[in-house]
Short mmCIF file of C-alpha atoms and ligand atoms in Angstrom, two decimals:
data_model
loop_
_atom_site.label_atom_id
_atom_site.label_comp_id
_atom_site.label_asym_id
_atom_site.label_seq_id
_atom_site.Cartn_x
_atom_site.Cartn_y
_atom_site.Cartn_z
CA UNK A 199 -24.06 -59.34 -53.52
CA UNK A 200 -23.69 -62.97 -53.49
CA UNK A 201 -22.41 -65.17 -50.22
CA UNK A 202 -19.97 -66.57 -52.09
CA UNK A 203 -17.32 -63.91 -52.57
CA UNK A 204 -15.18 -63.82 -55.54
CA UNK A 205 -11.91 -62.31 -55.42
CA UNK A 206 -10.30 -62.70 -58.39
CA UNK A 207 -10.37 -59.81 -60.69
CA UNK A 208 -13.30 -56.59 -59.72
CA UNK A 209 -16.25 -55.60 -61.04
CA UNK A 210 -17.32 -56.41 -64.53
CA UNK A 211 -20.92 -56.22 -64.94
CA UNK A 212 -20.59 -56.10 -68.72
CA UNK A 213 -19.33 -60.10 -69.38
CA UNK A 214 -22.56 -61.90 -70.71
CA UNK A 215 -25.18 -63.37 -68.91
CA UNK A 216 -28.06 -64.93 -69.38
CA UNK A 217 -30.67 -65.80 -66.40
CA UNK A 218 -31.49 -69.47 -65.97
CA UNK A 219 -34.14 -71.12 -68.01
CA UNK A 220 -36.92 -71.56 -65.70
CA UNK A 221 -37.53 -75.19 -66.93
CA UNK A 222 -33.97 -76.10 -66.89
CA UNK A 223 -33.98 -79.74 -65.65
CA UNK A 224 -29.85 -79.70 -65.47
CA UNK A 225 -28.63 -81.20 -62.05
CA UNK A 226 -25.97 -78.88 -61.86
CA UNK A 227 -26.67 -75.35 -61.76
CA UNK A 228 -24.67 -74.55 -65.32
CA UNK A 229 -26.68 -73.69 -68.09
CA UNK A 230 -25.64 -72.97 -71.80
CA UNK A 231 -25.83 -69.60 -73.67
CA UNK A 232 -29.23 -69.59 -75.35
CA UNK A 233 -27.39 -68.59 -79.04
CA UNK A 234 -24.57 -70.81 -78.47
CA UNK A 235 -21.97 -71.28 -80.36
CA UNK A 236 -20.09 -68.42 -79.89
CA UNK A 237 -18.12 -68.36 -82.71
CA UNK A 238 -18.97 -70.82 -85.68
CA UNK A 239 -17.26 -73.00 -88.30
CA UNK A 240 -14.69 -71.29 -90.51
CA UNK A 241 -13.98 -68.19 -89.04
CA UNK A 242 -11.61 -66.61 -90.46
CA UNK A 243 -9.63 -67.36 -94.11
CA UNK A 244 -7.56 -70.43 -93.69
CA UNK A 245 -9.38 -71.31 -90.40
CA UNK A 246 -11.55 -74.44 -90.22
CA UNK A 247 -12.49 -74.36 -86.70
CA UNK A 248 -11.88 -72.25 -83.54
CA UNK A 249 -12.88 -74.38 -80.15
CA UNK A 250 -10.82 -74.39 -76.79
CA UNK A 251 -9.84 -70.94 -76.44
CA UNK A 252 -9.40 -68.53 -73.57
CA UNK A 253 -10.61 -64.66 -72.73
CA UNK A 254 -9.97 -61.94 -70.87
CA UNK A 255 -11.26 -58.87 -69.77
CA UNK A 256 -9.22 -55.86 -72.31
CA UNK A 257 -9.86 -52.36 -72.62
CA UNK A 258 -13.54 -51.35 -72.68
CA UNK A 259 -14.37 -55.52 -73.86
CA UNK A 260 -13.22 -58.62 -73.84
CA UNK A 261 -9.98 -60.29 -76.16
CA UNK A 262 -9.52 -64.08 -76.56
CA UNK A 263 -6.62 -66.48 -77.25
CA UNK A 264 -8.55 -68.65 -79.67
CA UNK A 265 -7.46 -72.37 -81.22
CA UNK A 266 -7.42 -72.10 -84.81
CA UNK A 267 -7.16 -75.28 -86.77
CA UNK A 268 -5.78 -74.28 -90.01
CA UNK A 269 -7.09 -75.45 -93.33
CA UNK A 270 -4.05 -77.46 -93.30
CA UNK A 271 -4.77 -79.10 -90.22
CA UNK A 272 -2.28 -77.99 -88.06
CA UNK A 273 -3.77 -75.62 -84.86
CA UNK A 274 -2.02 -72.50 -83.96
CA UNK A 275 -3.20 -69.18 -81.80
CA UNK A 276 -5.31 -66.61 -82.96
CA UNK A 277 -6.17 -63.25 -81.22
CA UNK A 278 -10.04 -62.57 -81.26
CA UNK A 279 -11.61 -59.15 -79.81
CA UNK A 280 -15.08 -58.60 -78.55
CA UNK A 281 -16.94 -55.39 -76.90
CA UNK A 282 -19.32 -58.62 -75.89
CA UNK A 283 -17.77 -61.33 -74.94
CA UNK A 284 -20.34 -62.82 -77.61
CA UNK A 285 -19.64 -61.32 -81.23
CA UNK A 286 -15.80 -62.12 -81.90
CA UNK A 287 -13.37 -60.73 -84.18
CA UNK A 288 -11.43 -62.91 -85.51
CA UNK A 289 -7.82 -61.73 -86.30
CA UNK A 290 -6.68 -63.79 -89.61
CA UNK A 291 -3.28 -63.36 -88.79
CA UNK A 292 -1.55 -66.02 -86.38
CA UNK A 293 -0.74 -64.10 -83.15
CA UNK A 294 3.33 -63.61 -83.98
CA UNK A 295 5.37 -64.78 -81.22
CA UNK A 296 8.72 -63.46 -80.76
CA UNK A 297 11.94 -64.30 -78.23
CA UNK A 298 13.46 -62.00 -75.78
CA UNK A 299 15.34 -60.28 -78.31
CA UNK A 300 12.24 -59.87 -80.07
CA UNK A 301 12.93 -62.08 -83.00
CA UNK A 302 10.11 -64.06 -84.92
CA UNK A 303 10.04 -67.48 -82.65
CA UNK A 304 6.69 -69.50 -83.65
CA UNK A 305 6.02 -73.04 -82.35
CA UNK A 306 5.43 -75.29 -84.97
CA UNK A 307 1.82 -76.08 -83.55
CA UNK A 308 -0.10 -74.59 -80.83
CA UNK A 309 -3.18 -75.58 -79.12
CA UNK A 310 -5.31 -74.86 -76.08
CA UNK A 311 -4.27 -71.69 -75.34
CA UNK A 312 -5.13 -70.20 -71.51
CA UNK A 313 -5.01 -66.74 -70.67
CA UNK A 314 -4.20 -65.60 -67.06
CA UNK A 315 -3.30 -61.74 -66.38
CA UNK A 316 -0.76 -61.73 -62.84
CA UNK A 317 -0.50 -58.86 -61.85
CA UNK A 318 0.39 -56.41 -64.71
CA UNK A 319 1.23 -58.67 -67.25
CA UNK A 320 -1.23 -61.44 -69.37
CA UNK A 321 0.45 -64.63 -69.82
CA UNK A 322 -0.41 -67.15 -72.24
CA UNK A 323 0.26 -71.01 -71.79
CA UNK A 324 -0.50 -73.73 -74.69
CA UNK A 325 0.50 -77.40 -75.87
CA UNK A 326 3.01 -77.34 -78.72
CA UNK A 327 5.88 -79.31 -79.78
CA UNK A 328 9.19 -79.36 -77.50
CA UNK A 329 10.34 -82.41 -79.14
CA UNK A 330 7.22 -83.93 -77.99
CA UNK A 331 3.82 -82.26 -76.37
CA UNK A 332 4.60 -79.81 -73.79
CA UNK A 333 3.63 -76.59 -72.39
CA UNK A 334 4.80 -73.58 -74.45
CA UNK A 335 4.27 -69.90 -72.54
CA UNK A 336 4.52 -66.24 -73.45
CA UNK A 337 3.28 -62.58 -72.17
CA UNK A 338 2.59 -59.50 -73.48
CA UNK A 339 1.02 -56.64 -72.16
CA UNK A 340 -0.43 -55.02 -75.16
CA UNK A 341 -1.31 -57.65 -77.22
CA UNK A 342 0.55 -56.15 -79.63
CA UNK A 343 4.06 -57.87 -78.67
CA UNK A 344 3.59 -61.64 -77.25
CA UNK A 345 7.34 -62.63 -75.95
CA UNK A 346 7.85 -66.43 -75.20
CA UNK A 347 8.87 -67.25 -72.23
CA UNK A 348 11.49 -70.55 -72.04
CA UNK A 349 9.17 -73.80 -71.85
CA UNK A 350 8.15 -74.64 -67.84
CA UNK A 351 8.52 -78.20 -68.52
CA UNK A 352 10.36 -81.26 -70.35
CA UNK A 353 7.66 -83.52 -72.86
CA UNK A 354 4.93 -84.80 -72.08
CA UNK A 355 2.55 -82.61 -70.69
CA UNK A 356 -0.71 -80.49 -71.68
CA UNK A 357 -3.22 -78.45 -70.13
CA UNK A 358 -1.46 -75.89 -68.15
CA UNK A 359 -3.10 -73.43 -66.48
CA UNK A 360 -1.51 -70.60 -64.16
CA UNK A 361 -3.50 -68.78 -61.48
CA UNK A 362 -4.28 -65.13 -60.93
CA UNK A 363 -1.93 -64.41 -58.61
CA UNK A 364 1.13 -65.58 -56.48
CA UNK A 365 0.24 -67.89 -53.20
CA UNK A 366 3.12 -67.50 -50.70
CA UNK A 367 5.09 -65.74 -52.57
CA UNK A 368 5.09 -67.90 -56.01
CA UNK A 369 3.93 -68.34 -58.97
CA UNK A 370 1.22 -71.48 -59.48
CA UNK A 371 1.11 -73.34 -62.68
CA UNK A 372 -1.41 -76.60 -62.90
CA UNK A 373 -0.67 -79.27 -65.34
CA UNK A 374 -1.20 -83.03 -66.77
CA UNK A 375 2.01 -84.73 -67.53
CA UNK A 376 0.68 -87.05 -70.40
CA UNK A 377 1.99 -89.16 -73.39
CA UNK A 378 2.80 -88.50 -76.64
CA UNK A 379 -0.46 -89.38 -78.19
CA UNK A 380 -4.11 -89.20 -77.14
CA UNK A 381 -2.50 -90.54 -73.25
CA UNK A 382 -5.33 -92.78 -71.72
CA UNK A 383 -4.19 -91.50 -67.90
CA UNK A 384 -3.95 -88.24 -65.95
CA UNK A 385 -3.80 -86.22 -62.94
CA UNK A 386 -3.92 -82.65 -62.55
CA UNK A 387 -0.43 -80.99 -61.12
CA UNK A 388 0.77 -77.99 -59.37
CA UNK A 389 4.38 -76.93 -60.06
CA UNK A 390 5.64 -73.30 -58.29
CA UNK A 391 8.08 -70.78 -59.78
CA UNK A 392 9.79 -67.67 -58.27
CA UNK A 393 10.09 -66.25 -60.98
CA UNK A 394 7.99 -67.84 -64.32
CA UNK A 395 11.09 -69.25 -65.41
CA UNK A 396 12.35 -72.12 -62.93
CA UNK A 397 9.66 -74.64 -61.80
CA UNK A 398 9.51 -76.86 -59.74
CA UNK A 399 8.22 -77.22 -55.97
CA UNK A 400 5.63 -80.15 -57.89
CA UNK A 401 2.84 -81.37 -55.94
CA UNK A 402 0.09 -83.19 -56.95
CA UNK A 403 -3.19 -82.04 -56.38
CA UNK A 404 -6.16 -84.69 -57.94
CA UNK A 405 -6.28 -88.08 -59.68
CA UNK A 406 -8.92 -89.29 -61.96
CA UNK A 407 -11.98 -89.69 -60.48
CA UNK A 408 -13.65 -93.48 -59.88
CA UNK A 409 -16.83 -91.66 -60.80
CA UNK A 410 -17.06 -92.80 -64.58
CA UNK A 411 -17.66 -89.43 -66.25
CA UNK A 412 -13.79 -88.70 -65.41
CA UNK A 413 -12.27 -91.97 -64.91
CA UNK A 414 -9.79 -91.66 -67.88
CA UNK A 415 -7.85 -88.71 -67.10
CA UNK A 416 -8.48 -85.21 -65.53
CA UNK A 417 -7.16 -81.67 -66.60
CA UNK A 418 -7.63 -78.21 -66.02
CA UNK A 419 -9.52 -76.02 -67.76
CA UNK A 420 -9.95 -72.51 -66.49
CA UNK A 421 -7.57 -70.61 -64.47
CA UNK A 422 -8.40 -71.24 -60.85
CA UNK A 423 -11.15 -68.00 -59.43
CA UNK A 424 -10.20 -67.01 -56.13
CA UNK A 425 -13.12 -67.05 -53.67
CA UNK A 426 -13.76 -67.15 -50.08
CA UNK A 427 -14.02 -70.67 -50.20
CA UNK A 428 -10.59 -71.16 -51.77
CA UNK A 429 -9.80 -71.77 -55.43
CA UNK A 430 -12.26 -72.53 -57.52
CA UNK A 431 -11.45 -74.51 -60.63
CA UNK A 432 -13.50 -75.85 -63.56
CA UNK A 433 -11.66 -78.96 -65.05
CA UNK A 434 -12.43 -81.82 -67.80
CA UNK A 435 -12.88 -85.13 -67.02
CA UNK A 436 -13.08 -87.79 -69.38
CA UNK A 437 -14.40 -90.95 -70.01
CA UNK A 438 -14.19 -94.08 -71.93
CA UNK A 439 -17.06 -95.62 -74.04
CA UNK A 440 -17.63 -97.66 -76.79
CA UNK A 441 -17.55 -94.85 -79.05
CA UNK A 442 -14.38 -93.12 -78.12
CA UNK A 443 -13.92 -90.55 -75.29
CA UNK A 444 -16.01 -87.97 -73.98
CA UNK A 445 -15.03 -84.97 -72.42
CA UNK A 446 -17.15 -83.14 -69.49
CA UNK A 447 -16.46 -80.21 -66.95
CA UNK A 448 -16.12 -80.85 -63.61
CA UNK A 449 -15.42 -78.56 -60.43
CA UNK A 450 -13.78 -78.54 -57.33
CA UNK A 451 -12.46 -76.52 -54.53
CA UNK A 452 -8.75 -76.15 -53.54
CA UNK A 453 -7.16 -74.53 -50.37
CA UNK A 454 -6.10 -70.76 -50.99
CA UNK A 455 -3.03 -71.19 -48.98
CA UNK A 456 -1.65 -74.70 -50.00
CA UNK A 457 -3.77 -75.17 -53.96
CA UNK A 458 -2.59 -78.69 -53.67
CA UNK A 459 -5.24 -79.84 -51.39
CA UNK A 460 -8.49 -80.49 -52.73
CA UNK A 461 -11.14 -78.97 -50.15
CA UNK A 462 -14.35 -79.98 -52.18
CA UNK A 463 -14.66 -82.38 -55.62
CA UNK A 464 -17.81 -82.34 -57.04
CA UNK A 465 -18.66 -86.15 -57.77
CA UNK A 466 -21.03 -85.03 -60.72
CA UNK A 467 -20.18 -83.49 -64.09
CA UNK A 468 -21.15 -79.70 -63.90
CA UNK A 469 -22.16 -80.10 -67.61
CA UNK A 470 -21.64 -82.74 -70.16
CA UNK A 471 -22.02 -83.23 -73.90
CA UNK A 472 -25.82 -83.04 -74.99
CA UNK A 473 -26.34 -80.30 -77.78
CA UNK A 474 -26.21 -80.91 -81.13
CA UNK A 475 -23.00 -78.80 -81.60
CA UNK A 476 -21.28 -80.36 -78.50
CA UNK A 477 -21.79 -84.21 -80.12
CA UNK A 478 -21.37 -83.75 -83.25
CA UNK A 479 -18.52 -82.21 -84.86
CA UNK A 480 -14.41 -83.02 -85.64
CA UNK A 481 -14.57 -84.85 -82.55
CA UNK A 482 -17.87 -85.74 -80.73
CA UNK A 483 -18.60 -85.74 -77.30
CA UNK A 484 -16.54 -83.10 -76.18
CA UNK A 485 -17.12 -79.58 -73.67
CA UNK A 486 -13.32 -78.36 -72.72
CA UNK A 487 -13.53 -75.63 -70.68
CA UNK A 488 -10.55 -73.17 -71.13
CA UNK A 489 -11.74 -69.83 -69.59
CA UNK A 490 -13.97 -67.68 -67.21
CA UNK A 491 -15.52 -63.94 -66.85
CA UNK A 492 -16.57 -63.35 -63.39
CA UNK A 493 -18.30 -60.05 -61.97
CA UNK A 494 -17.35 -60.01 -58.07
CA UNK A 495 -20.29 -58.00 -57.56
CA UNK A 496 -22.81 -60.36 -58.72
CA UNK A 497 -21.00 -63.46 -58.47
CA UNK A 498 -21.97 -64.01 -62.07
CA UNK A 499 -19.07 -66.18 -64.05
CA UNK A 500 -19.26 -66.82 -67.75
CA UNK A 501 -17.64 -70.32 -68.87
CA UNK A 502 -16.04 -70.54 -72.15
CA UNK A 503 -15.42 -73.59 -73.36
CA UNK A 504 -14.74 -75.77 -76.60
CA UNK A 505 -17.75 -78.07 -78.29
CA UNK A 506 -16.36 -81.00 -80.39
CA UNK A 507 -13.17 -79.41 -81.32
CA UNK A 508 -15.42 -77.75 -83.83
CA UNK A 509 -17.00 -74.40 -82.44
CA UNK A 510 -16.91 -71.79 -79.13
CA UNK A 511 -19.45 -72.79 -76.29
CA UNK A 512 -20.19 -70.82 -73.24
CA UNK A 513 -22.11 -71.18 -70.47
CA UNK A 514 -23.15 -69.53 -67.10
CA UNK A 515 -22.80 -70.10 -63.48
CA UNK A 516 -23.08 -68.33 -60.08
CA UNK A 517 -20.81 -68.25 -57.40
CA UNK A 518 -23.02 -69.28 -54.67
CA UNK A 519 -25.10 -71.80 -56.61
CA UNK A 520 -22.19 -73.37 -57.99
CA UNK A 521 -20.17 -73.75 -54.67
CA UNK A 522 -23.07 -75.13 -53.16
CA UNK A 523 -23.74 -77.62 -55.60
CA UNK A 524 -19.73 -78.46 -55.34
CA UNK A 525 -19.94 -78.66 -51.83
CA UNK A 526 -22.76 -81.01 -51.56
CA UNK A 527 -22.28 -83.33 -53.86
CA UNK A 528 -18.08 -83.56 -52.27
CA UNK A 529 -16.83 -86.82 -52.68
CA UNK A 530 -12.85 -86.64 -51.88
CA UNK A 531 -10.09 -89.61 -51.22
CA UNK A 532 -6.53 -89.09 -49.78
CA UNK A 533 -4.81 -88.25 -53.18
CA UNK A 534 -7.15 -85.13 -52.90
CA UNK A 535 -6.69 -83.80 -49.53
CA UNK A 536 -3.48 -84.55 -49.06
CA UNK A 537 -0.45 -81.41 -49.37
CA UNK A 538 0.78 -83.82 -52.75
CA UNK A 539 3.77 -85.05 -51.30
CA UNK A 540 5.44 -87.98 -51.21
C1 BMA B 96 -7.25 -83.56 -76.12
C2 BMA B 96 -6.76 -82.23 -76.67
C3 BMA B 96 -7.92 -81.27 -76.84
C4 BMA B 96 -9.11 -81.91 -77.51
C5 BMA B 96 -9.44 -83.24 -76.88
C6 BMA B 96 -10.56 -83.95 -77.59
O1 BMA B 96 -6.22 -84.50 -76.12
O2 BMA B 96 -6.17 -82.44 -77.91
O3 BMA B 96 -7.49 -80.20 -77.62
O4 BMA B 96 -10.21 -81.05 -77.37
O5 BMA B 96 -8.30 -84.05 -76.90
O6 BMA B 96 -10.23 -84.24 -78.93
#
C-alpha cells in the first residue's frame, strides 16, 4: 500500500508495469517502458503515425483514443483496444462521431484526443477546427456510439483536459487558450460547467515556468489523478532552442477543493526527450503526455505519452516516489498559488 493514496479510479493491478532499472541515473523517478514504443509507425492502412493519444481502463483491458495522422496528412481519432495496455489494436476505421440526433457529424481534423470517464459516462476532448483551433468534445458509453457534445469554447485553444470527477458540485475542464498557429505563449486554465455544456467560472491555474525546460508555454497532458495530496497532474512544458521546440513532462500538485491553486510545481522536467524514438521522428524533441493507468492499491501509474509526433511512448511512475520528488523540488510564484482571479 503506498503513502501516497490515490483516489481516482480502484484497483487495477493488470495496467503495465515495469520495476525500475536498477542503474537508472534519471533525476526524476520516471522511467520508460523497456520495449517502448508502444505502438509503431504505420499502424493501420491509411495511418502514418499514431502519437498523443489517451486510454482507459474498458471491459476486462484497456481501449485508447489514439491520434492518427492520415496518409493524407490530416490527423483524426482512432479507437485502439488492448487486453495489455501494451499490444494495441488498431481500429482502421475513424471513430464516427455523430450529433444528438445521432447524425454523422465529423470534425474536419482532430488531434490530441483525452479520455476522462465521470462518473458513468467516458468523455472525449480534442483540438479541431471551430473556425480556428479549439476544443471539440463528445461521450459515449459503449464505444460503440460517440455523441458530440457542443464545443466548450470560442478559437483559440488546445489541450483540454477534464477531471475524474465533479469538485463542488461542477464539472472541471483545464485548457491553453493559444493562437492559430504553433502559439509561442501559454498558461494552463480551469473553466467549470454545471452541466458539460455551459462553461465558464475561468480561473487560471499556472503560467509558464522561468525554469527553461517550460519557458515557452505550458499545457496539460493527463487528466488530473486524485490523491491525498490533491490533484495530481502531468503537463508539457516547452522550450525554445536553436533547433525548434522541445516538449517535456512536467508535474505538479493542485488543491482538491479549489484545482486552481497550485500546491506543489516541480521545478524539474519529470522526463524529457533522450531516446532515439523521442528525437527523432515528424517532429523531434518531443514527449506529450496525454494519459494515465493508476492501480490505487499499489500506487503504480502508467504514463502514456506521444514521442516526436511519430510513435506511442509510455512510461512508469509511483505515487509516493513521484509526489515526493514533486514536493521537493517545489518551486511556486503567486500566479500559482493564487485562487486565479483577478
Ligand atoms: C503542438 C500540438 C501537438 C504536437 C506538438 C509538437 O502544437 O500540435 O500535437 O505534438 O505541437 O509538434
Amino acid at each position: 500500500m503506498s503513502k501516497v493514496q490515490i483516489l481516482t479510479g480502484g484497483p487495477l493491478p493488470n495496467i503495465p508495469w515495469q520495476e525500475r532499472p536498477e542503474n537508472d541515473r534519471h533525476d526524476a523517478p520516471v522511467w520508460r517502458y523497456a520495449g517502448n514504443p508502444v505502438i509503431a509507425r504505420n499502424p493501420a492502412p491509411g495511418v502514418a503515425r499514431i502519437f498523443n493519444s489517451a486510454v482507459c481502463p474498458w471491459e476486462d483491458g484497456f481501449i485508447a483514443v489514439l491520434r492518427g495522422e492520415q496518409v493524407n496528412g490530416v490527423p483524426h481519432i482512432y479507437l485502439g483496444r488492448s487486453a495489455d495496455g501494451i499490444h494495441w489494436q488498431v481500429d482502421p476505421q475513424k471513430i464516427p462521431f455523430v450529433n444528438e440526433q445521432g447524425e454523422p457529424f465529423m470534425p474536419r481534423y482532430a488531434y490530441d484526443p483525452r479520455l476522462v470517464k465521470v462518473e458513468d459516462t467516458y468523455y472525449m476532448m480534442w483540438c479541431q477546427d471551430f473556425y480556428g483551433a479549439s476544443i471539440g468534445m463528445a461521450k459515449t458509453k459503449d464505444f460503440k456510439t460517440f455523441t458530440r457534445l457542443d464545443n466548450p469554447f470560442i478559437p483559440f485553444n488546445r489541450n483540454a483536459v477534464l477531471f475524474p470527477r465533479r469538485v463542488n458540485g461542477l464539472y472541471q475542464l483545464l485548457s491553453r487558450p493559444s493562437d492559430s498557429g504553433h502559439t509561442p505563449f501559454g498558461d494552463i486554465w480551469l473553466s467549470q460547467s454545471p452541466d458539460m455544456t455551459f462553461w465558464g467560472k475561468h480561473r487560471h491555474v499556472m503560467s509558464k515556468g522561468d525554469k527553461w525546460w517550460e519557458s515557452v508555454k505550458i499545457g496539460a497532458g493527463a487528466a488530473p489523478i486524485e490523491t491525498s495530496e490533491g490533484w495530481l497532474l502531468l503537463y508539457h512544458g516547452v522550450s525554445s532552442t536553436c533547433n525548434g521546440l522541445i516538449y517535456s513532462i512536467g508535474g505538479a500538485i493542485l488543491d482538491i477543493n479549489e484545482p486552481s491553486r497550485v500546491l506543489y510545481r516541480c521545478e524539474n522536467f519529470l522526463l524529457t526527450p533522450e531516446e532515439e524514438y523521442e528525437e527523432r521522428g515528424f517532429v523531434p524533441g518531443v514527449c506529450f503526455p496525454c494519459a494515465t493507468l493508476q492501480d490505487t492499491d499499489t500506487g503504480r501509474i502508467a504514463i502514456y505519452y506521444g514521442a516526436a509526433d511519430t510513435v506511442v511512448g509510455l512510461a512508469f511512475t509511483q505515487v509516493d516516489e513521484l509526489v515526493d520528488y514533486i514536493k521537493a523540488h517545489s518551486v511556486t510564484c503567486e500566479t500559482d498559488t493564487e485562487p486565479g482571479i483577478r
